[in-house]
Amino acid sequence: MYVAVKGGEVAIRNAHRLLDDRRRGDRSVPALTLEQITGQLALAVDRVMAEGSLYDPELAAMAIRQARGDLIEAIFLLRAYRTTLPRLGPSRPLDTGRMRIERRISATYKDLPGGQLLGPTFDYTHRLIDPAMAGAEPIEAPERRPCHPDSNWPRVTDLLGDEDLIEPDGEGAEEPGDLTRDPVSFPTDRAVRLQALARGDEGFLLALGYSTQRGYGRTHPFVGEIRIGFVVVEVDIPELGFSICIGEIRVTECQMVSQFTGNGSESPRFTRGYGLVFGQSERKAMAMSLVERALRAEEFDEERLAPAQDEEFVLEHCDNVAATGFVEHLKLPHYVDFQAELELLRRLRREQEERSRAAQAAGADETREVAE
Amino acid sequence: MPALPGTTAVEGGLPDPVQDAQVIFRGVMNAFARPGTIADLGRPLGAPAPLIPAAAAFLAALADLETPIWLEDCSEAAASWLTFQTGAPFAKEPEAARFAVCSAEAELSRWQRFPVGTAAYPDRSATLLLPVRSWSGGHPLTLIGPGIETSRLIAPAGLPEGFLGAMAANAALFPCGLDLLLVCGMEIMALPRTTRVREA
Amino acid sequence: MKAFSGTDDTSDARRGLMGALALASGKLLAERYATIEAEVPPAIAVRGPEVGLVMLRGRTGGSGAPFNLGEASVTRATVKLESGEVGHALVLGRDTRKARIAAHLDALWQRPEWRDRIDRDVVEPVRADRAETARAMAEETEATRVDFFTVVRGED
């Protein structure tokens, strides 16, 4: 039997009205502005853009405000928004080699050409909550130091590549697969994996990256280079017949240098994992590059035993919008499903009782027979 | 090879893109729901020749970046117009087409090269736009299949040689196959892959 | 299809113009545009401004095969002048006013009598503003450069 249930409209309407109220909170406190969110909660905005897979700081700020700071809810909002817009075309691939650098560090070379620039980092802070954060004390302007306008930032992987000590950047199709257009089928390729990881959940990738360090798919990683900064976006305009720059975006790139490969015929050399993420998202870019490398196990004839090496496991579970949808749907009405389960359970119990009564009766008969 | 567009390419598009595209979509949907009936797509756009007005309206509403168009007969002006109005790329080979605009003298042997979808994704197939001279005066044909209560009689004039054979071969591919839209002026008639076409 | 290579000087210059307008702050661009708006031939809207998406691509390892990184919101606009010139704009973000202004300037710039005026009154100021912003970030970043010094231990 199927029973349709109606009702709850008033409750839902009032719940949403209550949500509006609780979101706004104390009316004597000024409402958050989008400038405050993009300016002062910039890394939350970056995370929402990266996992929402839509670069638009203002929209991400609106989503964060609407979601009361629940970032996965905000990511969901951004994903929903993007489905309402037409896609006008692909960009030319971003050239991270020509980034306007905001931070650039290497754990493999102390004196790499171009140098190490810390940028606005949490590293080397003491992780003590600063009482100043409770107030609005004036903040000093940053220190400035003159620099050469056309500084050159060679990539660490190119330095190793010049000596053929590391695998090249990786070849593949000029027209990459797109998981937002075609369902993913396994085995997939590196381009689709990178797309899935770039929009994957930071927490999930962090845990998986960590697991590779602890031995579940070990890759002996070193941070060859992390760079954060702005890259220009260029798009081919068919009606013009040439490409134009349409603006600039901030990205974080991580080049993870990993253990050797090679065999009798091929000289041993480093392999690598790659991370590229919207905004300033260093932890995510690092985790992404660890997992990206682990997922290439088959390519290097490595044993595939760990979760981080299993592309079906990683790709099918790294999307937090898909995950939250399936987990959270469990709270929605399952009254009929559950009635069916309950009915089944009751029948099983009834049958078990009948069997045990019958067994008891038979046992009593036997006892009688033996007695006789 | 489309030249850089002058004003002709940027003009004559849908005056109100959202509303107009929805009206055209609805017309096309109804046509496919009732094969063999004639649907009117409204006021013609300012598309250059040799684009048939109904084909131009269909493409302006439905073609985009992800639907390569294959043109059997093309002018530079028509190509520039489609590029600006739809953003759709041109398929170099019939195999890559999602929409194919056939010429009045359509080469039916080419139809075997259009994508017909796969068993898992029968939707990954091409929709063909085939011009006819008029909706009457041709060989009478009987249509049967979904969307037709019993049977429906049509007699479009100007169908290419070997049309019935091509339609029979297409029907045999079901659930794969091509979907056909006959176009004449601003009017269309759908012959989806589910419709069987016979001599009346 | 023409090769996407900026084939001649005019298209190179036009690319430069469109890029400078795209990189400009919407606020400053509107301010500069306001200084010429009353004098220039008006723009007739042809398409948009309308918001859409561009799929941003990266390259595997930084310079290998392309992959889809994620989308960005963009706004495009096409306008024409009475005299026939067609101006296009495609800019990151959802600032429809910025896209419309950029398309109008692109159309005007194709008319020789307006080119110098637009370069002087709009393009140069927005370029200078952007250069200053970029320089500030570069110098602030430069101040965080690590100067290593090695402590030598033992003899030799």
XYZ file of C-alpha atoms in Angstrom:
728
model
C 0.000 0.000 0.000
C 1.263 3.488 -0.822
C 0.084 6.348 1.325
C 0.658 9.870 0.110
C 1.058 12.296 2.947
C 0.269 15.959 2.612
C 0.669 18.685 5.162
C 3.368 20.594 6.894
C 3.143 23.644 4.631
C 2.527 25.997 7.513
C 5.245 24.403 9.609
C 7.719 24.710 6.715
C 6.809 28.308 6.050
C 7.231 29.214 9.690
C 10.478 27.252 9.942
C 11.915 29.242 7.055
C 10.761 32.459 8.640
C 12.432 31.386 11.854
C 15.578 30.579 9.896
C 15.564 34.110 8.464
C 15.287 35.461 11.983
C 18.040 33.307 13.445
C 20.295 34.059 10.494
C 19.933 37.750 11.137
C 20.285 37.412 14.891
C 20.299 40.420 17.181
C 18.888 43.324 15.154
C 20.872 45.850 17.162
C 24.056 44.378 15.648
C 24.748 45.624 12.101
C 24.126 43.050 9.352
C 27.203 41.546 7.685
C 28.108 43.161 4.387
C 29.447 41.178 1.459
C 32.584 43.322 1.568
C 33.129 42.206 5.153
C 32.803 38.566 4.191
C 34.997 38.728 1.070
C 37.503 40.933 2.877
C 37.671 39.440 6.351
C 36.556 35.847 5.831
C 38.426 35.569 2.548
C 39.592 32.000 3.017
C 36.052 30.792 3.719
C 35.039 32.512 0.476
C 37.920 30.791 -1.309
C 36.871 27.386 -0.020
C 33.295 27.900 -1.116
C 34.444 28.973 -4.589
C 36.829 26.014 -4.910
C 34.359 23.336 -3.845
C 31.390 25.131 -5.349
C 33.499 25.013 -8.528
C 32.539 28.581 -9.379
C 34.899 31.526 -9.159
C 32.847 34.501 -7.975
C 33.846 35.960 -4.590
C 30.737 38.073 -4.181
C 28.353 35.207 -4.865
C 30.328 32.960 -2.517
C 30.020 35.630 0.183
C 26.261 35.801 -0.361
C 26.056 32.030 -0.114
C 28.064 32.012 3.128
C 25.795 34.622 4.624
C 22.656 32.809 3.485
C 24.036 29.523 4.862
C 24.834 31.128 8.227
C 28.465 30.143 7.769
C 27.722 26.474 6.977
C 30.287 26.164 4.202
C 28.958 22.938 2.699
C 25.498 24.496 2.520
C 27.089 27.552 0.862
C 28.914 25.290 -1.611
C 25.578 23.628 -2.398
C 24.030 27.050 -3.089
C 26.845 27.964 -5.443
C 26.577 24.662 -7.298
C 22.843 25.167 -7.681
C 23.369 28.695 -8.982
C 25.849 27.633 -11.636
C 23.334 25.248 -13.160
C 21.138 28.228 -14.043
C 23.742 29.878 -16.264
C 24.729 29.074 -19.835
C 28.316 28.111 -20.463
C 29.833 30.468 -22.993
C 33.062 28.600 -23.568
C 36.245 27.243 -22.057
C 39.191 29.412 -21.106
C 42.627 28.857 -22.472
C 44.575 26.814 -19.911
C 45.796 29.093 -17.113
C 49.521 29.746 -17.221
C 50.648 29.337 -13.617
C 54.224 29.920 -14.755
C 53.280 33.568 -15.336
C 51.575 34.081 -11.994
C 51.674 37.382 -10.117
C 53.172 35.845 -7.012
C 51.679 36.443 -3.584
C 53.404 33.535 -1.874
C 55.950 31.052 -3.106
C 57.837 28.496 -1.085
C 59.790 25.314 -1.681
C 60.692 22.586 0.763
C 63.216 21.066 -1.636
C 65.519 23.968 -2.486
C 66.531 26.623 -0.016
C 68.036 28.909 -2.642
C 65.728 28.389 -5.556
C 65.926 31.060 -8.267
C 63.446 33.813 -7.492
C 63.627 33.041 -3.802
C 61.117 32.109 -1.147
C 58.338 34.573 -0.401
C 56.174 33.841 2.606
C 53.249 36.082 1.767
C 50.259 36.289 4.121
C 50.777 32.945 5.883
C 49.605 31.367 9.130
C 52.926 29.464 9.266
C 55.183 30.522 12.141
C 52.284 32.059 14.050
C 51.993 30.702 17.581
C 48.407 29.576 17.260
C 47.503 31.523 20.357
C 44.181 33.312 20.165
C 44.993 36.992 19.911
C 43.011 39.178 22.331
C 43.139 41.895 19.667
C 40.682 39.815 17.647
C 37.977 40.704 20.180
C 38.235 44.367 19.263
C 38.933 46.581 16.306
C 42.431 47.842 16.967
C 44.065 49.640 14.055
C 46.226 47.370 11.904
C 49.549 48.521 10.528
C 49.983 48.775 6.776
C 52.201 45.970 5.464
C 55.909 46.517 5.052
C 56.956 47.163 1.454
C 60.249 46.541 -0.209
C 61.141 47.599 -3.752
C 61.292 44.756 -6.220
C 62.089 44.178 -9.821
C 58.901 44.637 -11.855
C 59.523 41.623 -14.066
C 60.656 39.099 -11.517
C 61.034 35.617 -12.897
C 59.747 32.615 -10.998
C 61.033 29.425 -12.589
C 59.162 26.386 -11.378
C 60.980 23.880 -9.235
C 59.727 21.054 -11.412
C 61.321 22.753 -14.422
C 64.658 22.960 -12.595
C 64.496 19.204 -11.996
C 63.085 18.672 -15.464
C 66.054 20.416 -17.083
C 68.241 17.641 -15.681
C 65.663 14.989 -16.570
C 65.421 14.077 -12.888
C 61.617 14.269 -12.814
C 58.842 13.020 -15.057
C 57.460 15.602 -17.484
C 54.219 17.496 -16.893
C 51.993 14.849 -18.375
C 50.345 14.544 -21.737
C 46.759 13.827 -22.553
C 43.839 14.819 -24.700
C 43.731 18.451 -25.853
C 39.990 18.418 -25.132
C 39.712 17.188 -21.542
C 36.761 15.210 -20.226
C 34.265 17.158 -18.134
C 32.479 15.423 -15.273
C 29.832 18.146 -15.186
C 28.793 17.120 -18.689
C 29.476 13.404 -19.016
C 28.983 10.858 -16.245
C 32.289 9.541 -14.920
C 33.062 5.987 -16.007
C 35.929 4.020 -14.543
C 38.783 3.744 -15.205
C 38.951 7.443 -15.913
C 41.923 9.647 -16.801
C 44.130 12.181 -15.090
C 42.226 15.206 -16.404
C 38.907 14.022 -14.967
C 40.578 13.049 -11.678
C 42.114 16.516 -11.384
C 38.737 18.116 -12.029
C 37.065 15.956 -9.385
C 39.811 16.629 -6.834
C 39.846 20.389 -7.504
C 36.161 20.548 -6.490
C 36.446 17.784 -3.886
C 35.903 18.236 -0.167
C 38.942 19.640 1.602
C 38.381 17.531 4.716
C 38.018 14.310 2.759
C 41.136 14.992 0.680
C 43.070 16.084 3.747
C 42.260 12.792 5.498
C 43.168 10.753 2.428
C 46.384 12.722 1.875
C 47.244 12.147 5.516
C 46.548 8.432 5.136
C 49.151 8.220 2.352
C 51.722 9.750 4.677
C 50.883 7.210 7.353
C 51.526 4.307 5.035
C 48.253 3.717 3.205
C 49.666 4.212 -0.268
C 52.961 5.781 0.626
C 54.497 8.148 -1.950
C 57.459 9.784 -0.082
C 56.359 13.317 -0.861
C 58.255 16.614 -0.774
C 56.696 19.969 -1.480
C 58.629 20.973 -4.581
C 56.799 24.253 -4.664
C 53.667 26.006 -3.522
C 52.721 29.219 -5.213
C 49.740 31.456 -4.630
C 48.889 34.436 -6.758
C 46.945 35.828 -9.677
C 46.783 34.442 -13.185
C 45.061 36.053 -16.134
C 42.170 34.263 -17.795
C 42.163 34.225 -21.574
C 39.263 33.119 -23.722
C 39.085 32.562 -27.472
C 36.302 34.675 -28.925
C 35.020 33.004 -32.085
C 33.244 36.123 -33.318
C 36.506 38.084 -33.095
C 38.887 35.421 -34.279
C 41.359 35.993 -31.443
C 41.684 35.440 -27.712
C 41.254 38.158 -25.104
C 42.055 38.529 -21.429
C 38.809 38.645 -19.443
C 40.274 39.241 -15.989
C 42.382 37.672 -13.290
C 41.770 35.042 -10.634
C 43.678 33.926 -7.548
C 44.804 30.301 -7.441
C 47.012 28.066 -5.316
C 49.275 25.554 -6.999
C 51.190 22.730 -5.350
C 53.853 20.633 -7.026
C 54.449 17.558 -4.898
C 57.654 15.730 -5.757
C 57.290 12.020 -5.080
C 59.219 8.809 -5.066
C 61.230 7.474 -7.955
C 60.048 5.426 -10.808
C 62.126 3.707 -13.438
C 63.210 0.260 -14.472
C 65.984 -1.483 -16.358
C 65.412 0.505 -19.518
C 64.230 3.792 -18.034
C 66.450 5.851 -15.759
C 65.045 6.432 -12.306
C 63.455 9.819 -11.752
C 61.072 11.589 -9.452
C 57.349 11.416 -10.058
C 54.874 14.091 -9.076
C 51.411 14.899 -7.878
C 49.660 18.114 -8.853
C 47.287 20.390 -7.000
C 45.536 23.479 -8.339
C 42.729 25.176 -6.432
C 40.747 28.413 -6.664
C 41.772 31.066 -4.160
C 44.257 30.813 -1.330
C 43.820 27.185 -0.342
C 47.207 25.775 0.507
C 46.052 22.835 2.622
C 43.635 21.761 -0.076
C 46.208 22.099 -2.861
C 48.705 20.004 -0.884
C 46.161 17.320 -0.022
C 45.003 17.288 -3.635
C 48.529 16.758 -4.926
C 49.123 13.885 -2.480
C 45.935 12.132 -3.503
C 46.509 12.896 -7.176
C 49.881 11.145 -6.964
C 48.455 8.205 -5.020
C 45.774 7.722 -7.683
C 48.491 7.231 -10.295
C 49.639 4.000 -8.634
C 48.711 1.861 -11.614
C 50.708 4.079 -13.973
C 53.840 3.320 -11.948
C 53.116 -0.379 -11.318
C 52.663 0.256 -7.630
C 50.538 -2.102 -5.560
C 47.028 -0.715 -5.219
C 45.923 -1.542 -1.694
C 45.071 1.741 0.011
C 41.856 3.788 -0.231
C 43.730 6.824 -1.606
C 44.880 4.733 -4.574
C 41.382 3.600 -5.510
C 40.002 6.108 -8.011
C 36.466 4.806 -7.816
C 36.483 5.150 -4.029
C 38.069 8.608 -4.082
C 36.149 10.131 -6.987
C 32.781 8.734 -5.937
C 33.119 10.091 -2.404
C 35.110 13.321 -2.615
C 32.188 15.534 -3.616
C 30.635 17.002 -0.503
C 27.447 18.106 -2.235
C 26.761 14.558 -3.422
C 27.762 13.182 -0.024
C 25.657 15.580 1.986
C 22.689 14.964 -0.275
C 22.759 11.239 0.264
C 23.559 11.325 3.964
C 21.065 14.068 4.752
C 18.244 12.589 2.718
C 17.953 9.974 5.460
C 16.163 12.507 7.651
C 13.369 12.974 5.123
C 10.135 10.997 5.514
C 10.692 7.267 4.999
C 7.407 6.367 6.678
C 6.310 3.836 4.076
C 9.745 2.219 3.731
C 9.954 1.959 7.455
C 6.420 0.516 7.790
C 7.432 -2.203 5.362
C 10.552 -2.997 7.395
C 8.529 -2.998 10.599
C 5.942 -5.310 9.057
C 8.687 -7.689 7.950
C 10.289 -7.644 11.375
C 6.978 -8.423 13.051
C 6.374 -11.324 10.700
C 9.846 -12.725 11.360
C 9.195 -12.489 15.079
C 5.816 -14.183 14.696
C 7.302 -16.997 12.643
C 10.145 -17.454 15.104
C 7.679 -17.666 17.996
C 5.571 -20.180 16.108
C 8.650 -22.278 15.364
C 9.806 -22.234 18.958
C 6.289 -23.083 20.211
C 6.180 -25.966 17.775
C 9.646 -27.100 18.893
C 8.601 -26.922 22.526
C 5.491 -28.941 21.795
C 7.554 -31.527 19.891
C 10.097 -31.563 22.738
C 7.297 -32.183 25.251
C 6.014 -35.062 23.093
C 9.469 -36.598 22.926
C 9.903 -36.277 26.675
C 6.584 -37.998 27.109
C 7.595 -40.746 24.705
C 10.891 -41.272 26.517
C 9.068 -41.315 29.824
C 6.719 -43.909 28.471
C 35.340 29.708 -43.387
C 33.393 32.410 -41.581
C 34.793 35.899 -41.985
C 34.822 38.293 -39.091
C 31.228 39.267 -38.693
C 29.900 42.570 -39.838
C 26.645 43.747 -38.420
C 24.681 41.016 -40.238
C 26.019 38.311 -37.940
C 25.120 40.148 -34.755
C 21.647 41.090 -35.931
C 18.501 39.118 -36.563
C 18.795 36.978 -33.433
C 16.027 36.195 -30.978
C 14.616 39.588 -29.929
C 13.923 38.341 -26.410
C 16.282 35.378 -26.007
C 14.766 33.803 -22.893
C 11.077 34.056 -23.813
C 11.566 33.412 -27.518
C 13.749 30.372 -26.929
C 11.084 28.940 -24.635
C 8.357 29.454 -27.227
C 10.462 27.732 -29.894
C 11.382 24.924 -27.500
C 7.709 24.355 -26.759
C 6.904 24.267 -30.467
C 9.635 21.704 -31.101
C 8.599 19.623 -28.099
C 4.989 19.519 -29.251
C 6.065 18.627 -32.769
C 8.062 15.659 -31.462
C 5.184 14.641 -29.201
C 2.824 14.534 -32.193
C 4.832 13.283 -35.163
C 3.492 14.286 -38.531
C 1.732 17.424 -37.356
C 2.828 20.873 -38.450
C 4.066 23.329 -35.812
C 4.685 27.011 -36.393
C 7.781 28.505 -34.733
C 6.557 32.106 -34.914
C 8.134 35.121 -36.544
C 11.196 34.515 -38.701
C 14.579 35.776 -37.529
C 17.001 37.662 -39.709
C 19.175 34.691 -40.604
C 21.191 34.810 -43.827
C 20.654 32.325 -46.673
C 20.767 29.419 -47.152
C 19.409 28.896 -43.631
C 15.711 28.012 -43.760
C 13.912 30.302 -41.280
C 12.591 27.429 -39.146
C 16.042 25.821 -39.005
C 17.569 29.159 -37.989
C 14.985 29.612 -35.222
C 15.493 26.028 -34.018
C 19.265 26.498 -33.827
C 19.054 29.955 -32.260
C 16.951 28.448 -29.474
C 18.595 25.068 -28.972
C 22.171 25.069 -30.255
C 24.989 26.072 -27.946
C 28.626 25.529 -27.226
C 28.088 21.829 -26.628
C 26.110 20.977 -29.745
C 28.326 20.883 -32.825
C 26.386 21.810 -35.949
C 27.008 20.205 -39.282
C 25.949 22.159 -42.327
C 25.545 20.387 -45.645
C 25.260 23.658 -47.485
C 26.664 26.811 -46.015
C 27.503 30.423 -46.690
C 30.029 32.539 -44.822
C 27.252 34.827 -43.672
C 25.205 31.913 -42.327
C 28.227 30.468 -40.500
C 29.093 33.819 -38.882
C 25.478 34.310 -37.908
C 25.295 30.895 -36.241
C 28.627 31.432 -34.478
C 27.527 34.698 -32.929
C 23.949 33.692 -32.182
C 24.585 30.229 -30.749
C 28.283 29.868 -29.910
C 28.035 26.366 -31.345
C 31.088 24.931 -33.070
C 30.860 23.486 -36.568
C 31.321 19.747 -36.879
C 33.993 18.973 -39.436
C 32.628 15.479 -39.941
C 29.032 14.235 -39.768
C 30.151 11.870 -36.960
C 30.637 14.837 -34.614
C 27.269 16.504 -35.251
C 24.492 16.949 -32.702
C 22.436 19.031 -35.107
C 22.728 18.624 -38.860
C 21.222 21.024 -41.339
C 20.709 19.106 -44.579
C 20.387 20.766 -47.932
C 17.335 20.410 -50.149
C 19.273 17.819 -52.144
C 20.307 15.899 -49.047
C 22.872 13.187 -49.647
C 21.233 10.240 -47.869
C 24.322 8.035 -47.977
C 25.809 10.464 -45.471
C 23.102 9.711 -42.938
C 24.865 6.548 -41.893
C 27.691 8.698 -40.591
C 25.681 10.772 -38.130
C 25.847 9.591 -34.513
C 22.880 7.398 -33.551
C 23.718 7.124 -29.834
C 24.723 4.018 -27.933
C 22.714 1.399 -26.080
C 23.677 3.089 -22.797
C 23.159 6.634 -24.114
C 20.727 6.587 -27.051
C 20.320 10.333 -26.585
C 23.833 10.977 -27.864
C 22.547 11.087 -31.400
C 22.047 13.695 -34.086
C 18.884 15.594 -34.917
C 18.568 16.266 -38.643
C 16.856 19.322 -40.090
C 15.639 18.475 -43.583
C 14.075 21.121 -45.838
C 10.948 20.282 -47.865
C 9.281 22.367 -50.587
C 5.808 22.245 -49.138
C 3.654 20.150 -46.814
C 1.488 18.820 -49.621
C 1.802 17.564 -53.139
C 4.369 14.864 -52.446
C 3.987 11.081 -52.283
C 1.432 10.206 -49.610
C 3.055 8.532 -46.608
C 1.517 6.771 -43.607
C 3.003 7.327 -40.172
C 2.487 5.063 -37.179
C 4.097 5.001 -33.771
C 4.025 6.759 -30.391
C 2.188 10.078 -30.433
C -0.081 8.923 -33.292
C -3.395 7.412 -32.201
C -3.874 5.133 -35.200
C -2.048 6.403 -38.227
C -1.410 9.753 -39.820
C -1.190 10.650 -43.502
C 1.381 13.186 -44.750
C 2.539 14.176 -48.231
C 5.465 16.603 -48.022
C 6.910 17.605 -51.360
C 10.621 17.588 -52.025
C 11.838 14.645 -49.932
C 15.132 13.269 -51.191
C 15.437 10.132 -53.271
C 15.586 6.999 -51.100
C 13.923 8.681 -48.129
C 11.677 5.726 -47.207
C 14.579 3.289 -47.213
C 16.645 5.582 -44.999
C 13.742 5.925 -42.552
C 13.248 2.156 -42.406
C 16.959 1.625 -41.746
C 16.826 4.281 -39.024
C 13.777 2.713 -37.340
C 15.600 -0.624 -37.212
C 18.288 0.907 -34.986
C 15.860 1.618 -32.144
C 16.505 2.606 -29.323
C 19.393 4.209 -31.185
C 18.747 6.307 -34.264
C 18.411 9.767 -35.725
C 15.538 12.153 -35.117
C 14.276 14.104 -38.070
C 12.696 17.495 -38.325
C 11.268 18.540 -41.682
C 11.438 22.304 -42.129
C 9.523 24.561 -44.507
C 9.405 28.322 -43.984
C 8.798 28.855 -40.298
C 7.029 25.517 -39.913
C 8.347 22.170 -38.755
C 7.193 18.549 -38.677
C 8.923 15.964 -36.525
C 9.653 12.388 -37.528
C 11.361 10.975 -34.440
C 13.115 7.611 -34.512
C 10.021 5.983 -33.028
C 7.859 6.871 -36.027
C 7.570 4.308 -38.798
C 7.076 5.750 -42.261
C 5.478 3.734 -45.079
C 4.119 4.346 -48.514
C 0.392 4.996 -48.169
C 37.967 29.374 -38.676
C 40.736 31.903 -38.282
C 43.707 31.023 -36.170
C 43.459 32.497 -32.691
C 46.736 34.266 -32.811
C 46.169 38.013 -32.865
C 47.077 38.077 -36.492
C 47.819 41.732 -37.108
C 48.677 44.968 -35.349
C 45.083 46.156 -35.138
C 43.850 42.982 -33.525
C 46.842 43.035 -31.146
C 45.993 46.602 -30.157
C 42.325 45.704 -29.811
C 43.206 42.686 -27.655
C 45.254 45.021 -25.491
C 42.323 47.386 -25.140
C 39.837 44.632 -24.279
C 42.254 43.119 -21.765
C 42.877 46.453 -20.071
C 39.139 47.072 -19.784
C 38.550 43.563 -18.397
C 41.257 44.019 -15.768
C 40.010 47.463 -14.753
C 38.068 47.975 -11.558
C 34.412 48.388 -12.482
C 34.158 51.506 -10.367
C 37.096 53.315 -11.936
C 36.051 52.278 -15.441
C 32.586 53.739 -14.858
C 34.131 56.969 -13.558
C 36.401 57.340 -16.572
C 33.623 56.438 -19.003
C 31.411 59.101 -17.438
C 33.925 61.743 -18.581
C 33.322 60.946 -22.267
C 29.855 59.429 -22.284
C 27.969 62.636 -23.113
C 30.087 63.347 -26.219
C 30.359 59.941 -27.875
C 27.919 58.311 -30.299
C 25.589 56.133 -28.230
C 25.694 52.351 -28.103
C 22.804 50.342 -29.489
C 22.389 47.089 -27.552
C 22.705 43.989 -29.726
C 23.139 41.278 -27.112
C 23.178 41.333 -23.354
C 24.717 42.285 -21.059
C 24.135 38.709 -19.954
C 25.759 36.576 -17.288
C 27.167 33.168 -18.138
C 30.000 30.843 -17.266
C 33.428 30.108 -18.616
C 35.051 26.785 -17.781
C 38.523 27.617 -16.511
C 41.191 25.153 -17.466
C 44.491 24.319 -15.877
C 47.293 22.130 -17.119
C 48.435 18.876 -15.564
C 51.620 19.588 -13.661
C 51.420 23.253 -14.709
C 52.204 22.884 -18.396
C 50.932 19.445 -19.435
C 47.593 18.383 -20.833
C 44.612 20.635 -20.058
C 41.976 19.763 -17.462
C 38.792 21.477 -16.322
C 39.481 23.291 -13.069
C 36.077 24.858 -12.437
C 33.877 27.613 -13.788
C 33.862 31.366 -13.336
C 30.985 33.765 -13.783
C 31.383 36.114 -16.715
C 29.332 38.847 -18.312
C 29.230 39.520 -22.007
C 27.772 42.307 -24.040
C 27.653 43.275 -27.695
C 26.698 46.723 -28.886
C 26.926 48.579 -32.169
C 27.155 52.173 -33.180
C 24.869 53.885 -35.642
C 27.843 53.931 -38.032
C 28.063 50.122 -37.933
C 31.012 49.294 -35.676
C 30.306 46.328 -33.413
C 31.836 46.258 -29.950
C 32.215 43.145 -27.804
C 33.027 42.595 -24.158
C 33.563 39.506 -22.037
C 34.630 40.163 -18.461
C 34.949 38.055 -15.316
C 32.240 38.598 -12.723
C 28.644 39.748 -12.898
C 29.109 43.476 -13.335
C 26.716 44.148 -16.222
C 27.487 47.854 -16.258
C 31.191 47.120 -16.691
C 30.501 44.759 -19.614
C 28.236 47.263 -21.341
C 30.790 50.063 -20.937
C 33.619 47.853 -22.179
C 31.609 46.833 -25.265
C 30.767 50.457 -26.022
C 34.414 51.494 -25.670
C 35.463 48.611 -27.923
C 33.070 49.843 -30.599
C 34.139 53.491 -30.242
C 37.805 52.557 -30.323
C 37.325 51.218 -33.843
C 36.526 54.733 -34.999
C 39.818 56.541 -35.628
C 38.503 59.875 -34.340
C 37.790 58.368 -30.925
C 40.745 56.041 -30.482
C 43.212 58.534 -28.978
C 40.624 60.027 -26.685
C 39.683 56.609 -25.313
C 43.301 55.606 -24.901
C 44.077 58.829 -23.051
C 40.974 59.303 -20.921
C 40.052 55.716 -20.135
C 42.652 53.104 -20.973
C 45.723 54.868 -19.589
C 44.120 55.734 -16.235
C 42.772 52.204 -15.689
C 46.101 50.691 -16.742
C 47.960 52.975 -14.325
C 45.582 52.064 -11.523
C 46.084 48.403 -12.100
C 49.850 48.781 -12.328
C 49.840 50.532 -8.973
C 47.731 47.814 -7.367
C 50.034 45.154 -8.792
C 53.133 47.015 -7.641
C 51.770 47.345 -4.124
C 51.146 43.613 -3.900
C 54.547 42.798 -5.363
C 56.332 45.081 -2.894
C 54.362 43.800 0.072
C 55.186 40.265 -0.998
C 58.830 41.189 -1.537
C 59.033 42.290 2.105
C 58.291 38.681 3.091
C 61.250 37.293 1.139
C 63.349 34.902 3.212
C 67.006 35.881 3.327
C 68.781 32.733 4.432
C 72.120 32.909 6.121
C 74.065 29.794 6.840
C 75.908 29.327 10.080
C 79.206 27.692 9.241
C 80.455 25.316 11.906
C 83.897 23.784 12.312
C 87.125 24.587 10.462
C 87.420 25.321 6.682
